[in-house]
Short mmCIF file of C-alpha atoms in Angstrom, two decimals:
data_model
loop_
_atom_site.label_atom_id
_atom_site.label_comp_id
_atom_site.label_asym_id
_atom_site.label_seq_id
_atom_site.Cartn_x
_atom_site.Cartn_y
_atom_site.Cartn_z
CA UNK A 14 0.00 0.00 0.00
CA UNK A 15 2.59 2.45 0.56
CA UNK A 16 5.42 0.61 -1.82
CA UNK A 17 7.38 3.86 -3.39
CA UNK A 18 7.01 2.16 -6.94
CA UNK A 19 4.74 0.39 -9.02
CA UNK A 20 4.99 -1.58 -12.07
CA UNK A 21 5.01 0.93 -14.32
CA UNK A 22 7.03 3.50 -11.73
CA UNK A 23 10.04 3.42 -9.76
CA UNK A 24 11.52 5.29 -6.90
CA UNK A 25 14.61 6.28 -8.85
CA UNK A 26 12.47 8.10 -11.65
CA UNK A 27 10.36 10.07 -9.61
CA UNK A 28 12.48 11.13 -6.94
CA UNK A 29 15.50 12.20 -8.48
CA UNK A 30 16.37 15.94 -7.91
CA UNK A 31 15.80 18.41 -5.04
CA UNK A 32 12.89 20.55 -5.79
CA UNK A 33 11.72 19.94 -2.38
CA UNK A 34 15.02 19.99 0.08
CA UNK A 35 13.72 19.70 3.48
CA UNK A 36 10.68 17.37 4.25
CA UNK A 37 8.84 17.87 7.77
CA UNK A 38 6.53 14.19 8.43
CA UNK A 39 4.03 14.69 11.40
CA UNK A 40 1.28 11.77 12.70
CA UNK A 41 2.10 9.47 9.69
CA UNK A 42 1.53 5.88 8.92
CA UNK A 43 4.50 4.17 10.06
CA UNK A 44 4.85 2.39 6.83
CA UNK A 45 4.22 5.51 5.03
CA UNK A 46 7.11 7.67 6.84
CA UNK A 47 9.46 4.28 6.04
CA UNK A 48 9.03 4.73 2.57
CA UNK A 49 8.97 8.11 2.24
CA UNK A 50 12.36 8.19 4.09
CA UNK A 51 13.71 5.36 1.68
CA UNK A 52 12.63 7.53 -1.72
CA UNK A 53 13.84 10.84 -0.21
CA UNK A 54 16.81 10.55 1.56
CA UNK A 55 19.03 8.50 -1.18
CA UNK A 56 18.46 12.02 -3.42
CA UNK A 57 20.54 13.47 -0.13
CA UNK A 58 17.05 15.37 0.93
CA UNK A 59 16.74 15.70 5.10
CA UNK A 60 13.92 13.97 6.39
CA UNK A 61 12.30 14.91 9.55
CA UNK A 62 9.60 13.58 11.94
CA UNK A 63 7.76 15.92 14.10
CA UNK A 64 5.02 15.38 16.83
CA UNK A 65 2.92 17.84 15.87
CA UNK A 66 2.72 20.92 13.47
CA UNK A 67 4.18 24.61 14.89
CA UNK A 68 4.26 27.90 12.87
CA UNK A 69 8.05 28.10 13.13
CA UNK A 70 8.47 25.38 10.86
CA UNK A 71 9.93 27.59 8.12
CA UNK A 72 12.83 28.07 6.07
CA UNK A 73 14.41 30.57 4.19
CA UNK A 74 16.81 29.08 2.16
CA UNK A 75 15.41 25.97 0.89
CA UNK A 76 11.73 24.90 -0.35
CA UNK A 77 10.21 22.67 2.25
CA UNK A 78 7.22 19.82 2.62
CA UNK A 79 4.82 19.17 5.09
CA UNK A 80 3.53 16.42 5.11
CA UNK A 81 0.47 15.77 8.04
CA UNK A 82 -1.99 12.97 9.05
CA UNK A 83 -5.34 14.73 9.31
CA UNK A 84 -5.34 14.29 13.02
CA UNK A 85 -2.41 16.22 13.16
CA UNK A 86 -4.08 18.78 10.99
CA UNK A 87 -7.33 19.18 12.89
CA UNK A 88 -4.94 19.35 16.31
CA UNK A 89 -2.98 22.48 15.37
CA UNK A 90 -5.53 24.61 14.47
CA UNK A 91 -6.16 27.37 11.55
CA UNK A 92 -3.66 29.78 12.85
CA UNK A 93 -0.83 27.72 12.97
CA UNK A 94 -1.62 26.61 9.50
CA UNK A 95 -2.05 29.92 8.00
CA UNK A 96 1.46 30.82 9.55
CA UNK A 97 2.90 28.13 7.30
CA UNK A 98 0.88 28.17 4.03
CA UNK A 99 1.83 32.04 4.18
CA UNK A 100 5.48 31.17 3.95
CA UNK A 101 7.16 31.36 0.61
CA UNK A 102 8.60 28.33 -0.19
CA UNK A 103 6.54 25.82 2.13
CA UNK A 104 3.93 22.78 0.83
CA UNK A 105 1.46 21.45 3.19
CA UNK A 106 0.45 17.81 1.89
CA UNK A 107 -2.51 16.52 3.81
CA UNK A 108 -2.69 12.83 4.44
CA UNK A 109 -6.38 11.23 5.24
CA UNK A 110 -9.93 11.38 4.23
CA UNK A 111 -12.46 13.96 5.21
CA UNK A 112 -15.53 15.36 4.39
CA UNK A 113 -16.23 17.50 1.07
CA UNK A 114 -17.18 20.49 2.96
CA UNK A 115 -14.05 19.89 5.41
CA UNK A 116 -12.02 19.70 1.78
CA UNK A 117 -12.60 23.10 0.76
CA UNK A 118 -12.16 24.44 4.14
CA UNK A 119 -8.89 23.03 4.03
CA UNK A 120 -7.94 24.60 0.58
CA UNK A 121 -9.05 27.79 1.23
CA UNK A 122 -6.62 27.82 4.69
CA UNK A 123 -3.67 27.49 1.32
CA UNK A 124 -2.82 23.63 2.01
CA UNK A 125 -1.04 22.27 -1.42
CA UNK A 126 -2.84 18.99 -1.96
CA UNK A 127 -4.81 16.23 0.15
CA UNK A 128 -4.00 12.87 -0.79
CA UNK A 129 -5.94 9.31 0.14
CA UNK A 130 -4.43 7.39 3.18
CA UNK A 131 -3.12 4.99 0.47
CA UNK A 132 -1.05 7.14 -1.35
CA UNK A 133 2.61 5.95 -2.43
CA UNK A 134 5.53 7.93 -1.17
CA UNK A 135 6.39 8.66 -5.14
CA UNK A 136 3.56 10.56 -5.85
CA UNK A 137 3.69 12.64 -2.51
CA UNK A 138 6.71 13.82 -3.96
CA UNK A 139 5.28 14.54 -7.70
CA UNK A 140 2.60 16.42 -6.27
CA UNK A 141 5.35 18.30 -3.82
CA UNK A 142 7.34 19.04 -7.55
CA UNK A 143 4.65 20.19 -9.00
CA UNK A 144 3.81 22.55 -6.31
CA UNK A 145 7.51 23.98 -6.39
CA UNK A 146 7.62 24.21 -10.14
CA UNK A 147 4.31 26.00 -10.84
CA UNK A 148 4.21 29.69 -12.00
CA UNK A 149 2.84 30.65 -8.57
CA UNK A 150 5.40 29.71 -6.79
CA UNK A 151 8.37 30.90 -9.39
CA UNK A 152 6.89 33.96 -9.19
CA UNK A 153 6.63 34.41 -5.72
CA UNK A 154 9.49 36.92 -4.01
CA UNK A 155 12.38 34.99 -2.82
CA UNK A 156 12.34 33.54 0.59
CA UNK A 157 15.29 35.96 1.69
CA UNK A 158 15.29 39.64 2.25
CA UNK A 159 18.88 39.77 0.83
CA UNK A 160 17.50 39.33 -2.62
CA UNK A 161 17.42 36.36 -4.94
CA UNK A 162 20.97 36.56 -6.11
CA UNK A 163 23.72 37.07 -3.86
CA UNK A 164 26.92 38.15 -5.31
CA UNK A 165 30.08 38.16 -2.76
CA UNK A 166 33.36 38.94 -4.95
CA UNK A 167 33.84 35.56 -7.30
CA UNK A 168 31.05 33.97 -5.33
CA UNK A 169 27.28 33.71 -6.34
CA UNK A 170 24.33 31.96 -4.79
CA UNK A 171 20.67 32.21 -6.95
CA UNK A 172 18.35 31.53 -4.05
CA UNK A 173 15.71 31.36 -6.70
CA UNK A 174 17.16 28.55 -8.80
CA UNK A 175 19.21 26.89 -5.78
CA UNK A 176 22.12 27.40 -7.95
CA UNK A 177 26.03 28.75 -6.77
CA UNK A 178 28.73 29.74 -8.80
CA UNK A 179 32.40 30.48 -8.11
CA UNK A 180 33.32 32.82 -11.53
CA UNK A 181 31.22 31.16 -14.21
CA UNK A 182 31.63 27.78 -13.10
CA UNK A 183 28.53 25.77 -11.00
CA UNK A 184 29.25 24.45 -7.78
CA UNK A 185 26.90 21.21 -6.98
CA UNK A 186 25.84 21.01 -3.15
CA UNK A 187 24.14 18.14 -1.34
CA UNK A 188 21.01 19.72 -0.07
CA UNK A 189 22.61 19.60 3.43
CA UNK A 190 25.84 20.99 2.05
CA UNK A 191 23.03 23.94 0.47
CA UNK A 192 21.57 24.71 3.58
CA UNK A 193 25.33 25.08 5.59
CA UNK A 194 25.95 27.37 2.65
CA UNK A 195 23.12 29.65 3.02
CA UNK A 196 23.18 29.43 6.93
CA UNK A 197 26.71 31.17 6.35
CA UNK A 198 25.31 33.47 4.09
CA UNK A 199 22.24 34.52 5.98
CA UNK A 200 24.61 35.29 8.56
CA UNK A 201 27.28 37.16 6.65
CA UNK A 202 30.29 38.37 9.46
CA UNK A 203 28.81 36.80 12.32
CA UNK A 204 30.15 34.25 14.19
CA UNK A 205 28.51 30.92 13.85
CA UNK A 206 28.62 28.35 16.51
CA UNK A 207 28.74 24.72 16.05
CA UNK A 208 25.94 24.38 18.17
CA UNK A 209 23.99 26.83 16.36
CA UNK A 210 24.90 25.18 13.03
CA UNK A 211 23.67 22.12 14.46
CA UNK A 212 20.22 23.15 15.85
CA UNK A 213 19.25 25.64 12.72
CA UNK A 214 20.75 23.76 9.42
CA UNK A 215 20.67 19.84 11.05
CA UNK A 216 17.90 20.78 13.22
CA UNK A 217 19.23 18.79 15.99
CA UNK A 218 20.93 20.04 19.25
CA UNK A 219 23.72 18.76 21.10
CA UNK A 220 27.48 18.67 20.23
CA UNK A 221 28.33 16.85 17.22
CA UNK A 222 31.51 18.99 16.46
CA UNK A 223 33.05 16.76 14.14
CA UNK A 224 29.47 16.73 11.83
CA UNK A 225 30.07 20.36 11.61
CA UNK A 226 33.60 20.44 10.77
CA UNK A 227 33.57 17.51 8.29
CA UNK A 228 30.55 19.73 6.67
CA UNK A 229 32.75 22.47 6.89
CA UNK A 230 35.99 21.17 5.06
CA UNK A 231 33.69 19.53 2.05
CA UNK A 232 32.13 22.72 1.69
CA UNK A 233 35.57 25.07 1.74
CA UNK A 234 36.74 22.19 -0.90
CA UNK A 235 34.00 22.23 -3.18
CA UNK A 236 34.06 26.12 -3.19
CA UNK A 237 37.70 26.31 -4.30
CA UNK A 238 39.32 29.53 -4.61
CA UNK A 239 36.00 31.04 -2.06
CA UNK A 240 36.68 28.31 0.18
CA UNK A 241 38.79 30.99 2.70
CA UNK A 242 35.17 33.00 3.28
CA UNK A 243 34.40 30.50 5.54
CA UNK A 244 36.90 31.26 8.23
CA UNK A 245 37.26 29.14 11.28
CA UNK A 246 37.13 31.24 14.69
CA UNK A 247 39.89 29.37 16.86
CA UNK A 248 37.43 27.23 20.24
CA UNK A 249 34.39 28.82 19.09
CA UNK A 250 33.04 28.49 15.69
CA UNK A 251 33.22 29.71 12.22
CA UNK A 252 32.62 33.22 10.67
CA UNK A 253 31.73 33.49 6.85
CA UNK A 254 32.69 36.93 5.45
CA UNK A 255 33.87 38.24 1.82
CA UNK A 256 36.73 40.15 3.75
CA UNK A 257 39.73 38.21 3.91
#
């Protein structure tokens, strides 16, 4: 019932990319979640689980899905959910059955799609693509207030098209190596804590210094002759800053 594939679709097809880099999964099947997790997180996507929905689930880097059990819906109320259908860049996927009457209500609050309890962890994420690649959404401003392009010296990050350059050659990220990226960007001169790393790009406290740092070193490889903007503070952290 909740297989990723079927015979005329595999995993592998529909899952490739990273339209959708960060997926949030709250009062799900258990089965459902599994295979989710097993589609998304080969294509290097981060995966989450969540007891219940909260209006500070938002990014401002990276596009993001929700994806809810209607229990979990009805629990959090219309508020919380208008917080996060306002967001740029954010899909609610509804999960369950309900009424026709509780259907529109629900699509007039701005949630992207409601699915039957036996939908396959493939087309959750078609319908999350096709949310992220419609002309609403491409239009929409871009998540950051810094502007859709950033351009620092040699180095330049479309927020718009997730894409970053160093000169006119394209740098590929993992999503996670992405969202260290625009973490450092976000927060241009400042010094960044591991821990703070940690709980806002792998959304998970505690010390796991040598996560960080490995993070850090693929990153300042991958960015070549940029790799000295990210600048390691000596017992503390790292700052990211165009000025050498």
């Amino acid at each position: 019932m909740t297989a990723c594939y079927n015979s005329q679709l595999d995993c592998s097809s529909v899952c490739a990319g990273s339209w959708a880099g960060r997926w949030i999964l709250i009062g799900l099947d258990g089965a459902l979640e599994r295979s989710l997790r097993a589609c998304l997180e080969p294509q290097g996507m981060l995966v989450l689980a969540a007891p219940r929905l909260l209006p500070e689930m938002r990014m401002t880097a990276l596009p993001q899905t929700i994806v809810c059990s209607v229990n979990a819906l009805s629990d959090a109320g219309s508020d919380v959910l208008k917080a996060l259908t306002g967001s740029t860049g954010v899909a609610v996927l509804v999960v369950g059955d309900m009424s026709p009457s509780r259907r529109l209500s629900v699509l007039l609050q701005g949630v992207s799609e409601i699915v039957s309890p036996d939908v396959l962890a493939g087309e959750l994420y078609v319908r999350a693509q096709r949310f992220f690649c419609s002309d609403d959404v491409v239009s929409r401003p871009p998540p950051s207030n810094r502007g859709p392009v950033i351009e620092l010296g040699e180095l330049a990050i479309d927020r718009v098209a997730h894409r970053v350059f160093v000169g006119d050659d394209e740098v590929h990220f993992s999503t996670l190596e992405y969202r260290l990226m625009n973490d450092f960007v976000d927060h241009c001169d400042e010094l960044r804590t591991r821990q703070q790393l940690l709980a806002d790009v792998w959304s998970a406290p505690g010390d796991a210094s040598r996560t960080v740092d490995t993070h850090v070193r693929r990153l300042r490889v991958k960015l070549g002759r940029c790799g000295w903007m990210i600048q390691t503070v000596r017992g503390l952290g790292y700052r990211f800053s165009a000025r050498s």
